[in-house]
Coordinates of C-alpha atoms and ligand atoms in Angstrom, one line a residue:
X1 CA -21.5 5.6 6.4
X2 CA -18.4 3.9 7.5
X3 CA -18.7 1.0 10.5
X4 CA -16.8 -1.3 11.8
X5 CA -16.0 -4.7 10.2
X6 CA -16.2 -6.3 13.9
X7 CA -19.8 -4.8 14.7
X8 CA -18.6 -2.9 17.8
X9 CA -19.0 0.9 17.2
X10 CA -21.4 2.8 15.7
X11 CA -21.1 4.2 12.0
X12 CA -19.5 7.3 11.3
X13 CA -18.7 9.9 8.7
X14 CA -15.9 9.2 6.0
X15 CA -14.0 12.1 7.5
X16 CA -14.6 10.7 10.9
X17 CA -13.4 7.3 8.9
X18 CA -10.5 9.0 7.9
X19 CA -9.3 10.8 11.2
X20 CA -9.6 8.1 13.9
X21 CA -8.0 5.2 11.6
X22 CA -9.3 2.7 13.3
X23 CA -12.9 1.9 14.7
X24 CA -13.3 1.8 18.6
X25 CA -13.5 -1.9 18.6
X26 CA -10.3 -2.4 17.1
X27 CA -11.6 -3.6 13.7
X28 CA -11.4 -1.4 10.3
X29 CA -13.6 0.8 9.4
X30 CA -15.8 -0.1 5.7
X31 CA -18.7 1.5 3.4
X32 CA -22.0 0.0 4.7
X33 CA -22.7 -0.6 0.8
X34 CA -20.0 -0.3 -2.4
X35 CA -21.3 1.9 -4.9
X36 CA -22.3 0.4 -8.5
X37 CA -20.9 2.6 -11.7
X38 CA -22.9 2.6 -14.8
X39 CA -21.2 1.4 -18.3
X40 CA -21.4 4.6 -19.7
X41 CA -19.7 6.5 -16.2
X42 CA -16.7 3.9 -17.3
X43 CA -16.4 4.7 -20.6
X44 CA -16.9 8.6 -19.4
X45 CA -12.9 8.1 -17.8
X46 CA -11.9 7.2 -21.4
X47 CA -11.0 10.6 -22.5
X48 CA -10.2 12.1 -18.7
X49 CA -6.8 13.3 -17.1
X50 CA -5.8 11.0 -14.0
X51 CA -7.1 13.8 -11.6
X52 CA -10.9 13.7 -13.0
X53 CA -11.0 10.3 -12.7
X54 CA -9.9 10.4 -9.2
X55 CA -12.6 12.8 -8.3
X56 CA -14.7 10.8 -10.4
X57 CA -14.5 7.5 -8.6
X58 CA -13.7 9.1 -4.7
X59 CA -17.0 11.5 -4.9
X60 CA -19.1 7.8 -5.0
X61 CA -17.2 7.0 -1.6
X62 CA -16.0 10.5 0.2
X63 CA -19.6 11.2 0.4
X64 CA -19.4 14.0 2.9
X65 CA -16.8 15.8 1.3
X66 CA -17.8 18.5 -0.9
X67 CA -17.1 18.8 -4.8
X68 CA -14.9 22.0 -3.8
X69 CA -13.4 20.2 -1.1
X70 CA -12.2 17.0 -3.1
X71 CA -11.0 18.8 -6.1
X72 CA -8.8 21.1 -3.8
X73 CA -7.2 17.5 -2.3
X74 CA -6.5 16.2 -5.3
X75 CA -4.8 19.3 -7.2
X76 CA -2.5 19.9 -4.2
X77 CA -1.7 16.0 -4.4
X78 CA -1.5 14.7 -7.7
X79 CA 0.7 17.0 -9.7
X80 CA 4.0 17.6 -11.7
X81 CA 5.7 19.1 -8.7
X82 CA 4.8 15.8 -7.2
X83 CA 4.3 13.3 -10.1
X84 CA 7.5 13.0 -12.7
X85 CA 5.3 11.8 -15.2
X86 CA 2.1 13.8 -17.0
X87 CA 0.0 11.2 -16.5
X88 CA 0.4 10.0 -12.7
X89 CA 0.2 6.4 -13.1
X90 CA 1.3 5.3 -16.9
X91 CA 0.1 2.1 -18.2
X92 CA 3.3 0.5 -20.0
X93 CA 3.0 -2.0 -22.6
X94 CA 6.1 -4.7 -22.2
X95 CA 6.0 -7.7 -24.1
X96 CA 2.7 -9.1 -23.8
X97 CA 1.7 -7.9 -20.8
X98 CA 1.0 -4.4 -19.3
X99 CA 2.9 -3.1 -16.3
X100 CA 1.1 -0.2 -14.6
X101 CA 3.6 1.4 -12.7
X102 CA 2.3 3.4 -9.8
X103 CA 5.9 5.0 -8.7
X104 CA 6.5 8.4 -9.9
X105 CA 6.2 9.7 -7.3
X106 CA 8.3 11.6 -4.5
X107 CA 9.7 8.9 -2.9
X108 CA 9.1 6.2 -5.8
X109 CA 6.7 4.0 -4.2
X110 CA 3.5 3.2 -4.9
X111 CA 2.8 4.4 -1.4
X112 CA 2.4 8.0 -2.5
X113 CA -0.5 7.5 -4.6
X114 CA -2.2 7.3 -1.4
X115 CA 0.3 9.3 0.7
X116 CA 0.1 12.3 -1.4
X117 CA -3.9 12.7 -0.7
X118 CA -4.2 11.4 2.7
X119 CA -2.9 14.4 4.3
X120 CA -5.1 16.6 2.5
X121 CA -8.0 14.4 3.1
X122 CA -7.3 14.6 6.9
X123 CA -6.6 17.9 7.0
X124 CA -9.8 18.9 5.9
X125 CA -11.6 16.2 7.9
X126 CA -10.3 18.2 10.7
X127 CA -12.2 21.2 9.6
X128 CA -15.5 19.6 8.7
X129 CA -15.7 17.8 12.3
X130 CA -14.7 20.9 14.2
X131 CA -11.4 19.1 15.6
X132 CA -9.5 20.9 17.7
X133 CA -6.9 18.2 19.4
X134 CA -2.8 17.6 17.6
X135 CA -3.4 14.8 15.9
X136 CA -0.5 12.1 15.9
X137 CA -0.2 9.7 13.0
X138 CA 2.0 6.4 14.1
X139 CA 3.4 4.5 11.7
X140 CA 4.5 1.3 11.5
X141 CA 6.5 0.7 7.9
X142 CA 8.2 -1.9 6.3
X143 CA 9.8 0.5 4.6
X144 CA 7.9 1.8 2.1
X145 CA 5.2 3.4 4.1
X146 CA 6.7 5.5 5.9
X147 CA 9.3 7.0 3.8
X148 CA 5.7 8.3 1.9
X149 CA 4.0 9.4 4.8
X150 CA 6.7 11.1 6.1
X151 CA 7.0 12.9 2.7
X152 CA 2.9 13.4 2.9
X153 CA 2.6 14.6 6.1
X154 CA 6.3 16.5 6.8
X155 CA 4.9 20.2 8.0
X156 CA 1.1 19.6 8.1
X157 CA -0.5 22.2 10.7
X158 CA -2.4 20.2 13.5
X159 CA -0.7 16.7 12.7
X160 CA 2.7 15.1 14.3
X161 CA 4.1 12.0 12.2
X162 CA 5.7 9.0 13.9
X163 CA 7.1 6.8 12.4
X164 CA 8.9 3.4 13.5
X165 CA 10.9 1.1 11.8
X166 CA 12.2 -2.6 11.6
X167 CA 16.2 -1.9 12.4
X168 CA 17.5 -4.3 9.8
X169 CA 14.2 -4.7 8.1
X170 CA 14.5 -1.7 5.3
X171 CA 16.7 -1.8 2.2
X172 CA 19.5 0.8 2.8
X173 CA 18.0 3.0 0.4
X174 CA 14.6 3.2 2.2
X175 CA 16.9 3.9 5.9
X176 CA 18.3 6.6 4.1
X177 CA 15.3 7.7 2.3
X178 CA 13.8 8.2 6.5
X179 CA 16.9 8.6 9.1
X180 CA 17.1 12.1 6.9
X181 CA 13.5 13.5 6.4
X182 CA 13.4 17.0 7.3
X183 CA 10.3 18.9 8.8
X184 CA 9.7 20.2 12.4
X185 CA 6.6 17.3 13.1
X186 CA 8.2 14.1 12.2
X187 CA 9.9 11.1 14.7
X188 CA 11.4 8.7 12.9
X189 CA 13.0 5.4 15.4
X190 CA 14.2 2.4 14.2
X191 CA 13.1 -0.2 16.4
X192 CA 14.7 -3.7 17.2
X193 CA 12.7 -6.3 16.0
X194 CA 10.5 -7.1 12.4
X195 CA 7.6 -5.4 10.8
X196 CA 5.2 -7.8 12.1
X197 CA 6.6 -6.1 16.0
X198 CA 6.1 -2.6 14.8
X199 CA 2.7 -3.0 13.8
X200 CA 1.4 -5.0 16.7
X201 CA 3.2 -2.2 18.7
X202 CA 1.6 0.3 17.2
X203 CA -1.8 -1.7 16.9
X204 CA -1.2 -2.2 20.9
X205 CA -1.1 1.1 21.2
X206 CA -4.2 2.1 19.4
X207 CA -6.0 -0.5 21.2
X208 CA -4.5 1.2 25.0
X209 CA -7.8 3.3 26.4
X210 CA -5.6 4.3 29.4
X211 CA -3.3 5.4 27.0
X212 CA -5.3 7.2 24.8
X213 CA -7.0 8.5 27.9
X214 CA -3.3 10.3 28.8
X215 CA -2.9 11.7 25.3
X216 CA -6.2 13.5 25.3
X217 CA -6.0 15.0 28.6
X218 CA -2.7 17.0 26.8
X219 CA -4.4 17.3 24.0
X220 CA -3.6 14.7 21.7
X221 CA -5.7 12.3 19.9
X222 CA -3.7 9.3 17.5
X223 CA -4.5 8.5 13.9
X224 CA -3.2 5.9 11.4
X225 CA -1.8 6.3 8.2
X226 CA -1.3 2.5 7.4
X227 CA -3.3 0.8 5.1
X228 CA -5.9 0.6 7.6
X229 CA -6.8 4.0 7.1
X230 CA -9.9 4.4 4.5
X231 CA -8.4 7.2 3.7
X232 CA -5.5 5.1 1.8
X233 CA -7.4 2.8 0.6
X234 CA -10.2 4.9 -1.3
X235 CA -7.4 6.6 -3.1
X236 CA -5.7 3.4 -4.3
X237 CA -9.4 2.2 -6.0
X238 CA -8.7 5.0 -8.5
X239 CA -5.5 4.0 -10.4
X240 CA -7.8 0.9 -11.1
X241 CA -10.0 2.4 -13.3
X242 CA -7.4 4.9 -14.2
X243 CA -5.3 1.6 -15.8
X244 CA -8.5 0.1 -17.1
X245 CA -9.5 3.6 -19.2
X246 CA -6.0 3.6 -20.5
X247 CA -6.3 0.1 -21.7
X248 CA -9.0 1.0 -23.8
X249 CA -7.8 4.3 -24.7
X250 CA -3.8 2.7 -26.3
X251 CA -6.9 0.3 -28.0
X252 CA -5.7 -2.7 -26.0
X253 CA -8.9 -3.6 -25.2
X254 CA -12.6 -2.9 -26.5
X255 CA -15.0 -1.6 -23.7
X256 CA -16.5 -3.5 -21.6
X257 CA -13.8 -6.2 -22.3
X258 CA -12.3 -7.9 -18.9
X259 CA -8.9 -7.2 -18.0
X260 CA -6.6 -8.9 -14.8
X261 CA -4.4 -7.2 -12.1
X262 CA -1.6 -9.0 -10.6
X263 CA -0.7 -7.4 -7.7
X264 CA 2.5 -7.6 -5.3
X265 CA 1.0 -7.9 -1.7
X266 CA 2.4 -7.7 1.7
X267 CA -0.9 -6.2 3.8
X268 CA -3.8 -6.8 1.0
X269 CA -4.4 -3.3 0.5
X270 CA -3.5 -2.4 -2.5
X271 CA -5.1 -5.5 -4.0
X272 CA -8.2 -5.2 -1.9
X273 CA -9.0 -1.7 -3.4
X274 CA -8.6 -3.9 -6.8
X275 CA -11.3 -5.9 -5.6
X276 CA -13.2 -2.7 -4.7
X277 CA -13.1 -1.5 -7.9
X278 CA -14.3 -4.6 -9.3
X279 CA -17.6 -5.0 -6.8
X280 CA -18.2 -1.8 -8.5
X281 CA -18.5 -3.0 -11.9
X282 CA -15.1 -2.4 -13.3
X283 CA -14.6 -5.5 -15.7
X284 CA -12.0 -7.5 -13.8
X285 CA -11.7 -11.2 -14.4
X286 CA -9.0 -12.3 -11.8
X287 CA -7.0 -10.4 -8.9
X288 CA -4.1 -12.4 -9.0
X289 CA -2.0 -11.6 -5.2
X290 CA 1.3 -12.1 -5.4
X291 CA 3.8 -13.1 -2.4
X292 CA 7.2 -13.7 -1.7
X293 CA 8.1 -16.2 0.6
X294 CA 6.3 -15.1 3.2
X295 CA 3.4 -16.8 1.6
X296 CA 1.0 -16.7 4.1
X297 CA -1.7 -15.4 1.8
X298 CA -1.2 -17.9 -0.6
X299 CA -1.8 -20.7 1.7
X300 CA -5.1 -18.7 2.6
X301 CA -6.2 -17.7 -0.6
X302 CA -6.3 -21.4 -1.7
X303 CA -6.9 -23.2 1.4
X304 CA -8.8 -20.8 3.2
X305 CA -6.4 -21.4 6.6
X306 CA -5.1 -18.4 7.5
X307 CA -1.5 -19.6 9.7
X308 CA 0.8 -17.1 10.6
X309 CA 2.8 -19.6 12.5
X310 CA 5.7 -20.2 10.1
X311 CA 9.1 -18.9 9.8
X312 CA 9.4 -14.7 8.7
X313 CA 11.6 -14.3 6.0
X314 CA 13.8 -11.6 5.2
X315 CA 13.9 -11.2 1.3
X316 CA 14.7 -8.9 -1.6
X317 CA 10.9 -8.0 -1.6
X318 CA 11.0 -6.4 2.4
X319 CA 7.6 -4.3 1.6
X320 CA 6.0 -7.6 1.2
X321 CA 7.9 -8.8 4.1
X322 CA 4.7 -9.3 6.2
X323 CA 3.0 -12.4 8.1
X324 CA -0.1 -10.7 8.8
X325 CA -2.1 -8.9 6.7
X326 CA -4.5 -6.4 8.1
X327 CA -6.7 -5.6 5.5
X328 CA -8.0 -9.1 4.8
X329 CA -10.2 -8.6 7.5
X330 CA -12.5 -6.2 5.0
X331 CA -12.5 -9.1 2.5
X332 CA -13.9 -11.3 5.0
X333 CA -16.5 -8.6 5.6
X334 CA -17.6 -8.2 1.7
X335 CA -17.1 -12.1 1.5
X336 CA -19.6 -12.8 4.8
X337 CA -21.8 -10.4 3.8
X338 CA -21.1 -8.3 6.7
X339 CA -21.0 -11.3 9.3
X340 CA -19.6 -9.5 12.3
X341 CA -19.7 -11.6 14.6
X342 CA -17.8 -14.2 12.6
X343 CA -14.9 -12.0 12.0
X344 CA -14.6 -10.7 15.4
X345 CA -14.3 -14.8 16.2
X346 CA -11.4 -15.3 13.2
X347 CA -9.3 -12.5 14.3
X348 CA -9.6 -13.5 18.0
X349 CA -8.8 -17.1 16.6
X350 CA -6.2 -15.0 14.9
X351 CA -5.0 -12.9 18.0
X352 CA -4.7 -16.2 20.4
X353 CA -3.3 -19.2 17.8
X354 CA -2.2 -17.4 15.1
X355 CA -4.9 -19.2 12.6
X356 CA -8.0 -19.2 11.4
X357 CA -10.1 -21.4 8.8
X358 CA -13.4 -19.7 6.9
X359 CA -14.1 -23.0 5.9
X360 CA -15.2 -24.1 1.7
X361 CA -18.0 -21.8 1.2
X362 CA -16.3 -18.7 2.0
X363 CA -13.2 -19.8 0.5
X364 CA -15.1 -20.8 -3.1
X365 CA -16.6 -17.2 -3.4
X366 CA -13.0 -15.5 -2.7
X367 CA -11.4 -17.4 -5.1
X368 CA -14.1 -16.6 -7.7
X369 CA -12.2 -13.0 -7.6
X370 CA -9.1 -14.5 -6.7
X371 CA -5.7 -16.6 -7.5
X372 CA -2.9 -17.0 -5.5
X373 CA 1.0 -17.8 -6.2
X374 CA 4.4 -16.9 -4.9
X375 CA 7.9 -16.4 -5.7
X376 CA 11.1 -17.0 -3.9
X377 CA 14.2 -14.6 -4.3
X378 CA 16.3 -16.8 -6.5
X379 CA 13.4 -16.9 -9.0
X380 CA 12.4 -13.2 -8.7
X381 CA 16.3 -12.3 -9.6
X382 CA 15.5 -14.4 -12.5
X383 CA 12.4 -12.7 -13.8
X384 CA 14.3 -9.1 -13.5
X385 CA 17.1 -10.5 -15.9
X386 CA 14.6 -12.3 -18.2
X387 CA 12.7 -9.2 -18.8
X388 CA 15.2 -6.9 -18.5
X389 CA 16.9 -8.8 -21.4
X390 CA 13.6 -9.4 -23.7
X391 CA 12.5 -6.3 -23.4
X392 CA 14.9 -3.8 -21.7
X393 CA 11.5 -3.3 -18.9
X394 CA 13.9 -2.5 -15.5
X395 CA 11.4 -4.1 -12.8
X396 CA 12.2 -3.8 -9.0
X397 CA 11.5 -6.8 -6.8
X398 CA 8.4 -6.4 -6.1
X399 CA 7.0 -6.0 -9.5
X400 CA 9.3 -8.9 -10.2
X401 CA 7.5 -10.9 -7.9
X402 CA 4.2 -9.8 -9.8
X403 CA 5.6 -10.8 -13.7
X404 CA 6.1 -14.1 -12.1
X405 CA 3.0 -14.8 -10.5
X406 CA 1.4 -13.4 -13.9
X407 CA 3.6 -16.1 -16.1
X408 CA 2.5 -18.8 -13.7
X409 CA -1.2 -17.8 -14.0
X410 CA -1.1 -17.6 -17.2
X411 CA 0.7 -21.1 -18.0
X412 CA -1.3 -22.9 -15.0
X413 CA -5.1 -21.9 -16.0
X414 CA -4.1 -20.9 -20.2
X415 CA -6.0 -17.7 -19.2
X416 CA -5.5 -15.4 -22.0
X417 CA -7.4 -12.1 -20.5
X418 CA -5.0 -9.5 -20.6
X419 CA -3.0 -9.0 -17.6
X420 CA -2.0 -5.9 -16.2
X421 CA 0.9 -6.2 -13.6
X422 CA 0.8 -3.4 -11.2
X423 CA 4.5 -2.5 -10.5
X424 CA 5.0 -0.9 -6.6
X425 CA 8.1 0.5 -7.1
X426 CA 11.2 2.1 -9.1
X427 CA 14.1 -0.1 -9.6
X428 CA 16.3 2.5 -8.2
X429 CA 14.9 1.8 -5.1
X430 CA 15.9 -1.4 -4.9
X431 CA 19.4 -1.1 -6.5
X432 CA 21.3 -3.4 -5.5
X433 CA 19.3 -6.7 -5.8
X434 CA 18.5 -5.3 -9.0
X435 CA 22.0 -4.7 -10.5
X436 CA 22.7 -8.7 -8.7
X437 CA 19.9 -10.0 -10.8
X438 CA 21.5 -8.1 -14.3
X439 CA 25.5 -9.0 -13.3
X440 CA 26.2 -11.0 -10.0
X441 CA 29.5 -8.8 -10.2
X442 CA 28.2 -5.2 -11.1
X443 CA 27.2 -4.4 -7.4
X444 CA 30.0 -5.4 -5.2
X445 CA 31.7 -2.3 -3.7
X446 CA 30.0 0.3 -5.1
X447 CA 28.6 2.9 -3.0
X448 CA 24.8 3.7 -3.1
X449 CA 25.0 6.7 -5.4
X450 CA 27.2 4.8 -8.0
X451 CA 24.9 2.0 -7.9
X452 CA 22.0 4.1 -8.2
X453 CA 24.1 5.7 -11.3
X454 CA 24.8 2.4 -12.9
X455 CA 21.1 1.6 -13.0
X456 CA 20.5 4.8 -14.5
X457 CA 23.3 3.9 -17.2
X458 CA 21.4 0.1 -17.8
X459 CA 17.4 0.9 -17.7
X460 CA 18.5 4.5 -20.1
X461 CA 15.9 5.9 -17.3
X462 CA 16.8 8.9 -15.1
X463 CA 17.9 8.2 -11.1
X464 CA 14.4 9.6 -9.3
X465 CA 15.2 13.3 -8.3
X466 CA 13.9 12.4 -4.1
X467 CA 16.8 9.5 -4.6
X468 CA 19.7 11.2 -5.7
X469 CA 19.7 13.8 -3.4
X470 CA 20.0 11.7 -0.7
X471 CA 23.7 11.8 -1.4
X472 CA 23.8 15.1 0.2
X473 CA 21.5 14.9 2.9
X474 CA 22.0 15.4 6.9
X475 CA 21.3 12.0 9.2
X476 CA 18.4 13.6 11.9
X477 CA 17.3 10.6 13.2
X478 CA 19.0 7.9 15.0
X479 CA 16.6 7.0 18.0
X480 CA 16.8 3.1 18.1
X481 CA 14.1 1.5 20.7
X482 CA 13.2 -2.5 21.8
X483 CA 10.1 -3.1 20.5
X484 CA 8.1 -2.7 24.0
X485 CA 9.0 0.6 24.5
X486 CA 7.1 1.9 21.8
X487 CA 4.4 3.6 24.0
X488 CA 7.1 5.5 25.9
X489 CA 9.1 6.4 23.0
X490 CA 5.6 8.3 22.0
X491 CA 5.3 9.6 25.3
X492 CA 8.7 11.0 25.3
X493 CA 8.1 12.4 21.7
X494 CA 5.3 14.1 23.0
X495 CA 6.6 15.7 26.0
X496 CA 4.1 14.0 28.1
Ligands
PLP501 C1 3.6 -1.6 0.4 C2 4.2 -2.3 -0.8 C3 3.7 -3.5 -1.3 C4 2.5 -4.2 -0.6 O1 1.3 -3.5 -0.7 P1 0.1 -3.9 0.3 O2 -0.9 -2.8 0.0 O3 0.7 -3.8 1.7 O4 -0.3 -5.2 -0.1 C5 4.2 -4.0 -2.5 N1 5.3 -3.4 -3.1 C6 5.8 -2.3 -2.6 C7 7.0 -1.7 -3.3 C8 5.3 -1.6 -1.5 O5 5.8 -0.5 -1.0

């Protein structure tokens, strides 16, 4: 059963989990236990194909699904009509590190790994609970999130995507990448303020009974497909073990043998399925979370003070480009053992003064999984160079701001687990900070397209097919909204 990390609505079904988004009290819905995997099912994903072990480890949590059901969602998400590489998510040796790069797919972030099977897990939620309402998924993105959903979700029977927007919050790419998605149930509106605006407005809107009230009367009921959803974050636990198996299948590491992830974070849940997989038994030493300067988590992560009251920053990382992080609030529930009541208080505490403090207990058992560090632009444009230059490895900004985070662990605590940086996105996508950090001169003037071509000519790597034909796509969205009219932008959407 799934229920509510703030104690407020009753448990439900994983496809109920999955539908609704969020539970009826506004907080996030979570397994009431985390299944424990034996040593021989790890070593089992040893000699699997990425899709096996994805029904291997989401079976354990989409409990209500059937075998027939899961292994349907997975083939029509996870393959080479998708996927430009055989084996989804390749682990990369560079150096002495591994980079597991989780972007191959159609809109080359590591989005889609989730993106790709939400829409078939919700789809056939839809079925199993006899739903008969439109369902309408509103997005809030920093950029990366909704250029994936859109892609997941373009042309689904029974579903209407939203998505909005941060106007000058998105890397031109990414604008491109949405203002021309095609399919008949997609919105797409840029809206004027940052992503922090677009997810409280969409949160706000969640959270609006009278508003919800309206929606259903016309037949309309609203899902999520951000991170909040279970249904993105059971999907993200998998390339975990995926990475791990492949570790010891290249004989980089001996079973059994502990590994870390350092992980680029903006909302915590990508890194949070990390820590998933590691309550589950996976041997993982340290999740190492990664910021830019918007560094709020690792202020938290080694004070335990959670402020958001500090200046936003726009940077080279904008995925990451995010002050509060919702899916901290189902650490806090795994770290408090479920303590409802005292999450409901933080993220009130959170809600009215921007702050919270879980005090030294709490904080001591997080950082027993955890480790924190940041990096600002200057020295992420430095990282791309270095490597790029050791090794010929072409990382974008993100995964940048991972390699750094991984050097500093290393060199701060002489840790000498193998560490496996997980790398949320292709260079390409982030052209032209990355051609500034190879040649301060290489970028100036040059359209898009012949920067994206230039990369292509430097990393000896192919410009993603979903990127290059943006050259030649129509503009079919250029609604642009303040960021309180969100509710009747939907309305309007809607026809209602
Ligand atoms: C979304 C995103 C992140 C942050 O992931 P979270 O799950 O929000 O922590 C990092 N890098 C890229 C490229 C992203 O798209």
């Amino acid at each position: 059963m799934y229920i509510s990390t703030r104690g407020g609505a009753d448990g439900v079904s994983s496809a109920m989990a999955i539908k609704t988004g969020i539970a009826s009290d506004g907080g996030l819905f979570v397994p009431d236990f985390t299944p424990k995997v034996a040593k021989e099912w790890l070593e089992g994903l040893v000699s699997m194909s990425y899709q096996e072990r994805a029904f291997a480890v989401l079976r354990l949590f989409l409990t209500d699904y059937t075998d027939e059901e899961l292994a349907d969602c997975i083939k029509a998400a996870y393959n080479n009509k998708k996927f430009d590489a055989a084996e989804i998510a390749p682990l990369i040796k560079s150096k002495e590190n591994y980079v597991l790069e989780l972007w191959h797919g159609p809109t080359s972030a590591f989005k889609d790994m989730a993106l790709q099977l939400l829409p078939q897990l919700l789809s056939t939620a839809l079925v199993k609970t006899d739903e008969k309402a439109e369902i309408v998924i509103l997005v809030a993105t920093s950029g990366d999130t909704g250029k994936a959903a859109l892609e997941g979700f373009k042309d689904v029977e029974q579903i209407q995507i939203v998505v909005f927007y941060p106007e000058q919050g998105v890397s031109e790419i990414q604008r491109l990448q949405m203002i021309s998605q095609e399919g008949g149930n997609v919105s797409v509106i840029a809206i004027k303020g940052n992503f922090d605006d677009a997810q409280t407005g969409v949160k706000n809107i969640f959270n609006d009974s009278v508003f919800n009230d309206v929606l259903a009367q016309k037949g309309f009921q609203l899902s999520s497909a951000n991170s909040i959803n279970w249904g993105r974050l059971a999907p993200q636990i998998v390339y975990y073990f995926s990475a791990y198996a492949d570790m010891v299948k290249g004989g980089h590491i001996s079973q059994g043998a502990p590994v870390n992830f350092v992980v680029p974070t903006g909302n915590f849940g990508n890194i949070l399925a990390g820590f998933y997989a590691r309550t589950m038994g996976l041997p993982v030493n340290k999740l190492v979370c990664a910021s830019n300067a918007n560094n709020v988590l690792t202020d938290f992560l080694r004070t335990g003070i959670y402020d958001r009251n500090r200046t936003f920053h726009k940077t080279i990382s904008p995925s990451m480009d995010i002050l509060i992080s919702s899916n901290l609030e189902r650490l806090l529930y795994h770290i408090t053992d479920g303590n409802t009541a005292q999450i409901a208080k933080w993220m009130n505490d959170l809600a009215m003064t921007g702050r919270y403090d879980i005090g030294s207990i709490y904080l001591a058992k997080i950082q027993e999984a955890f480790w924190a560090d940041w990096a600002g632009d200057p020295t992420t444009l430095d990282t791309i160079q270095k490597v790029h230059k050791d090794s010929k490895y072409l990382l974008d900004p993100h995964s940048a701001v991972a390699y750094t985070a991984a050097k500093n662990y290393q060199a701060q605590t002489g840790d000498k687990t193998p560490s496996i940086i997980v790398s949320t996105a292709s260079p390409f996508k982030f052209n032209t900070s990355v051609l500034a950090a190879l040649d301060e001169t290489v970028a100036q003037d040059k359209t898009e397209f012949a920067m994206l071509q230039t990369l292509s000519e430097v990393s000896g790597w192919m410009v993603p097919q979903g990127l290059a034909a943006l050259e030649n796509k129509k503009i079919r969205h250029k609604l642009v909204c303040e960021k309180g009219q969100m509710p009747e932008v939907v309305k309007d959407i809607l026809k209602i």
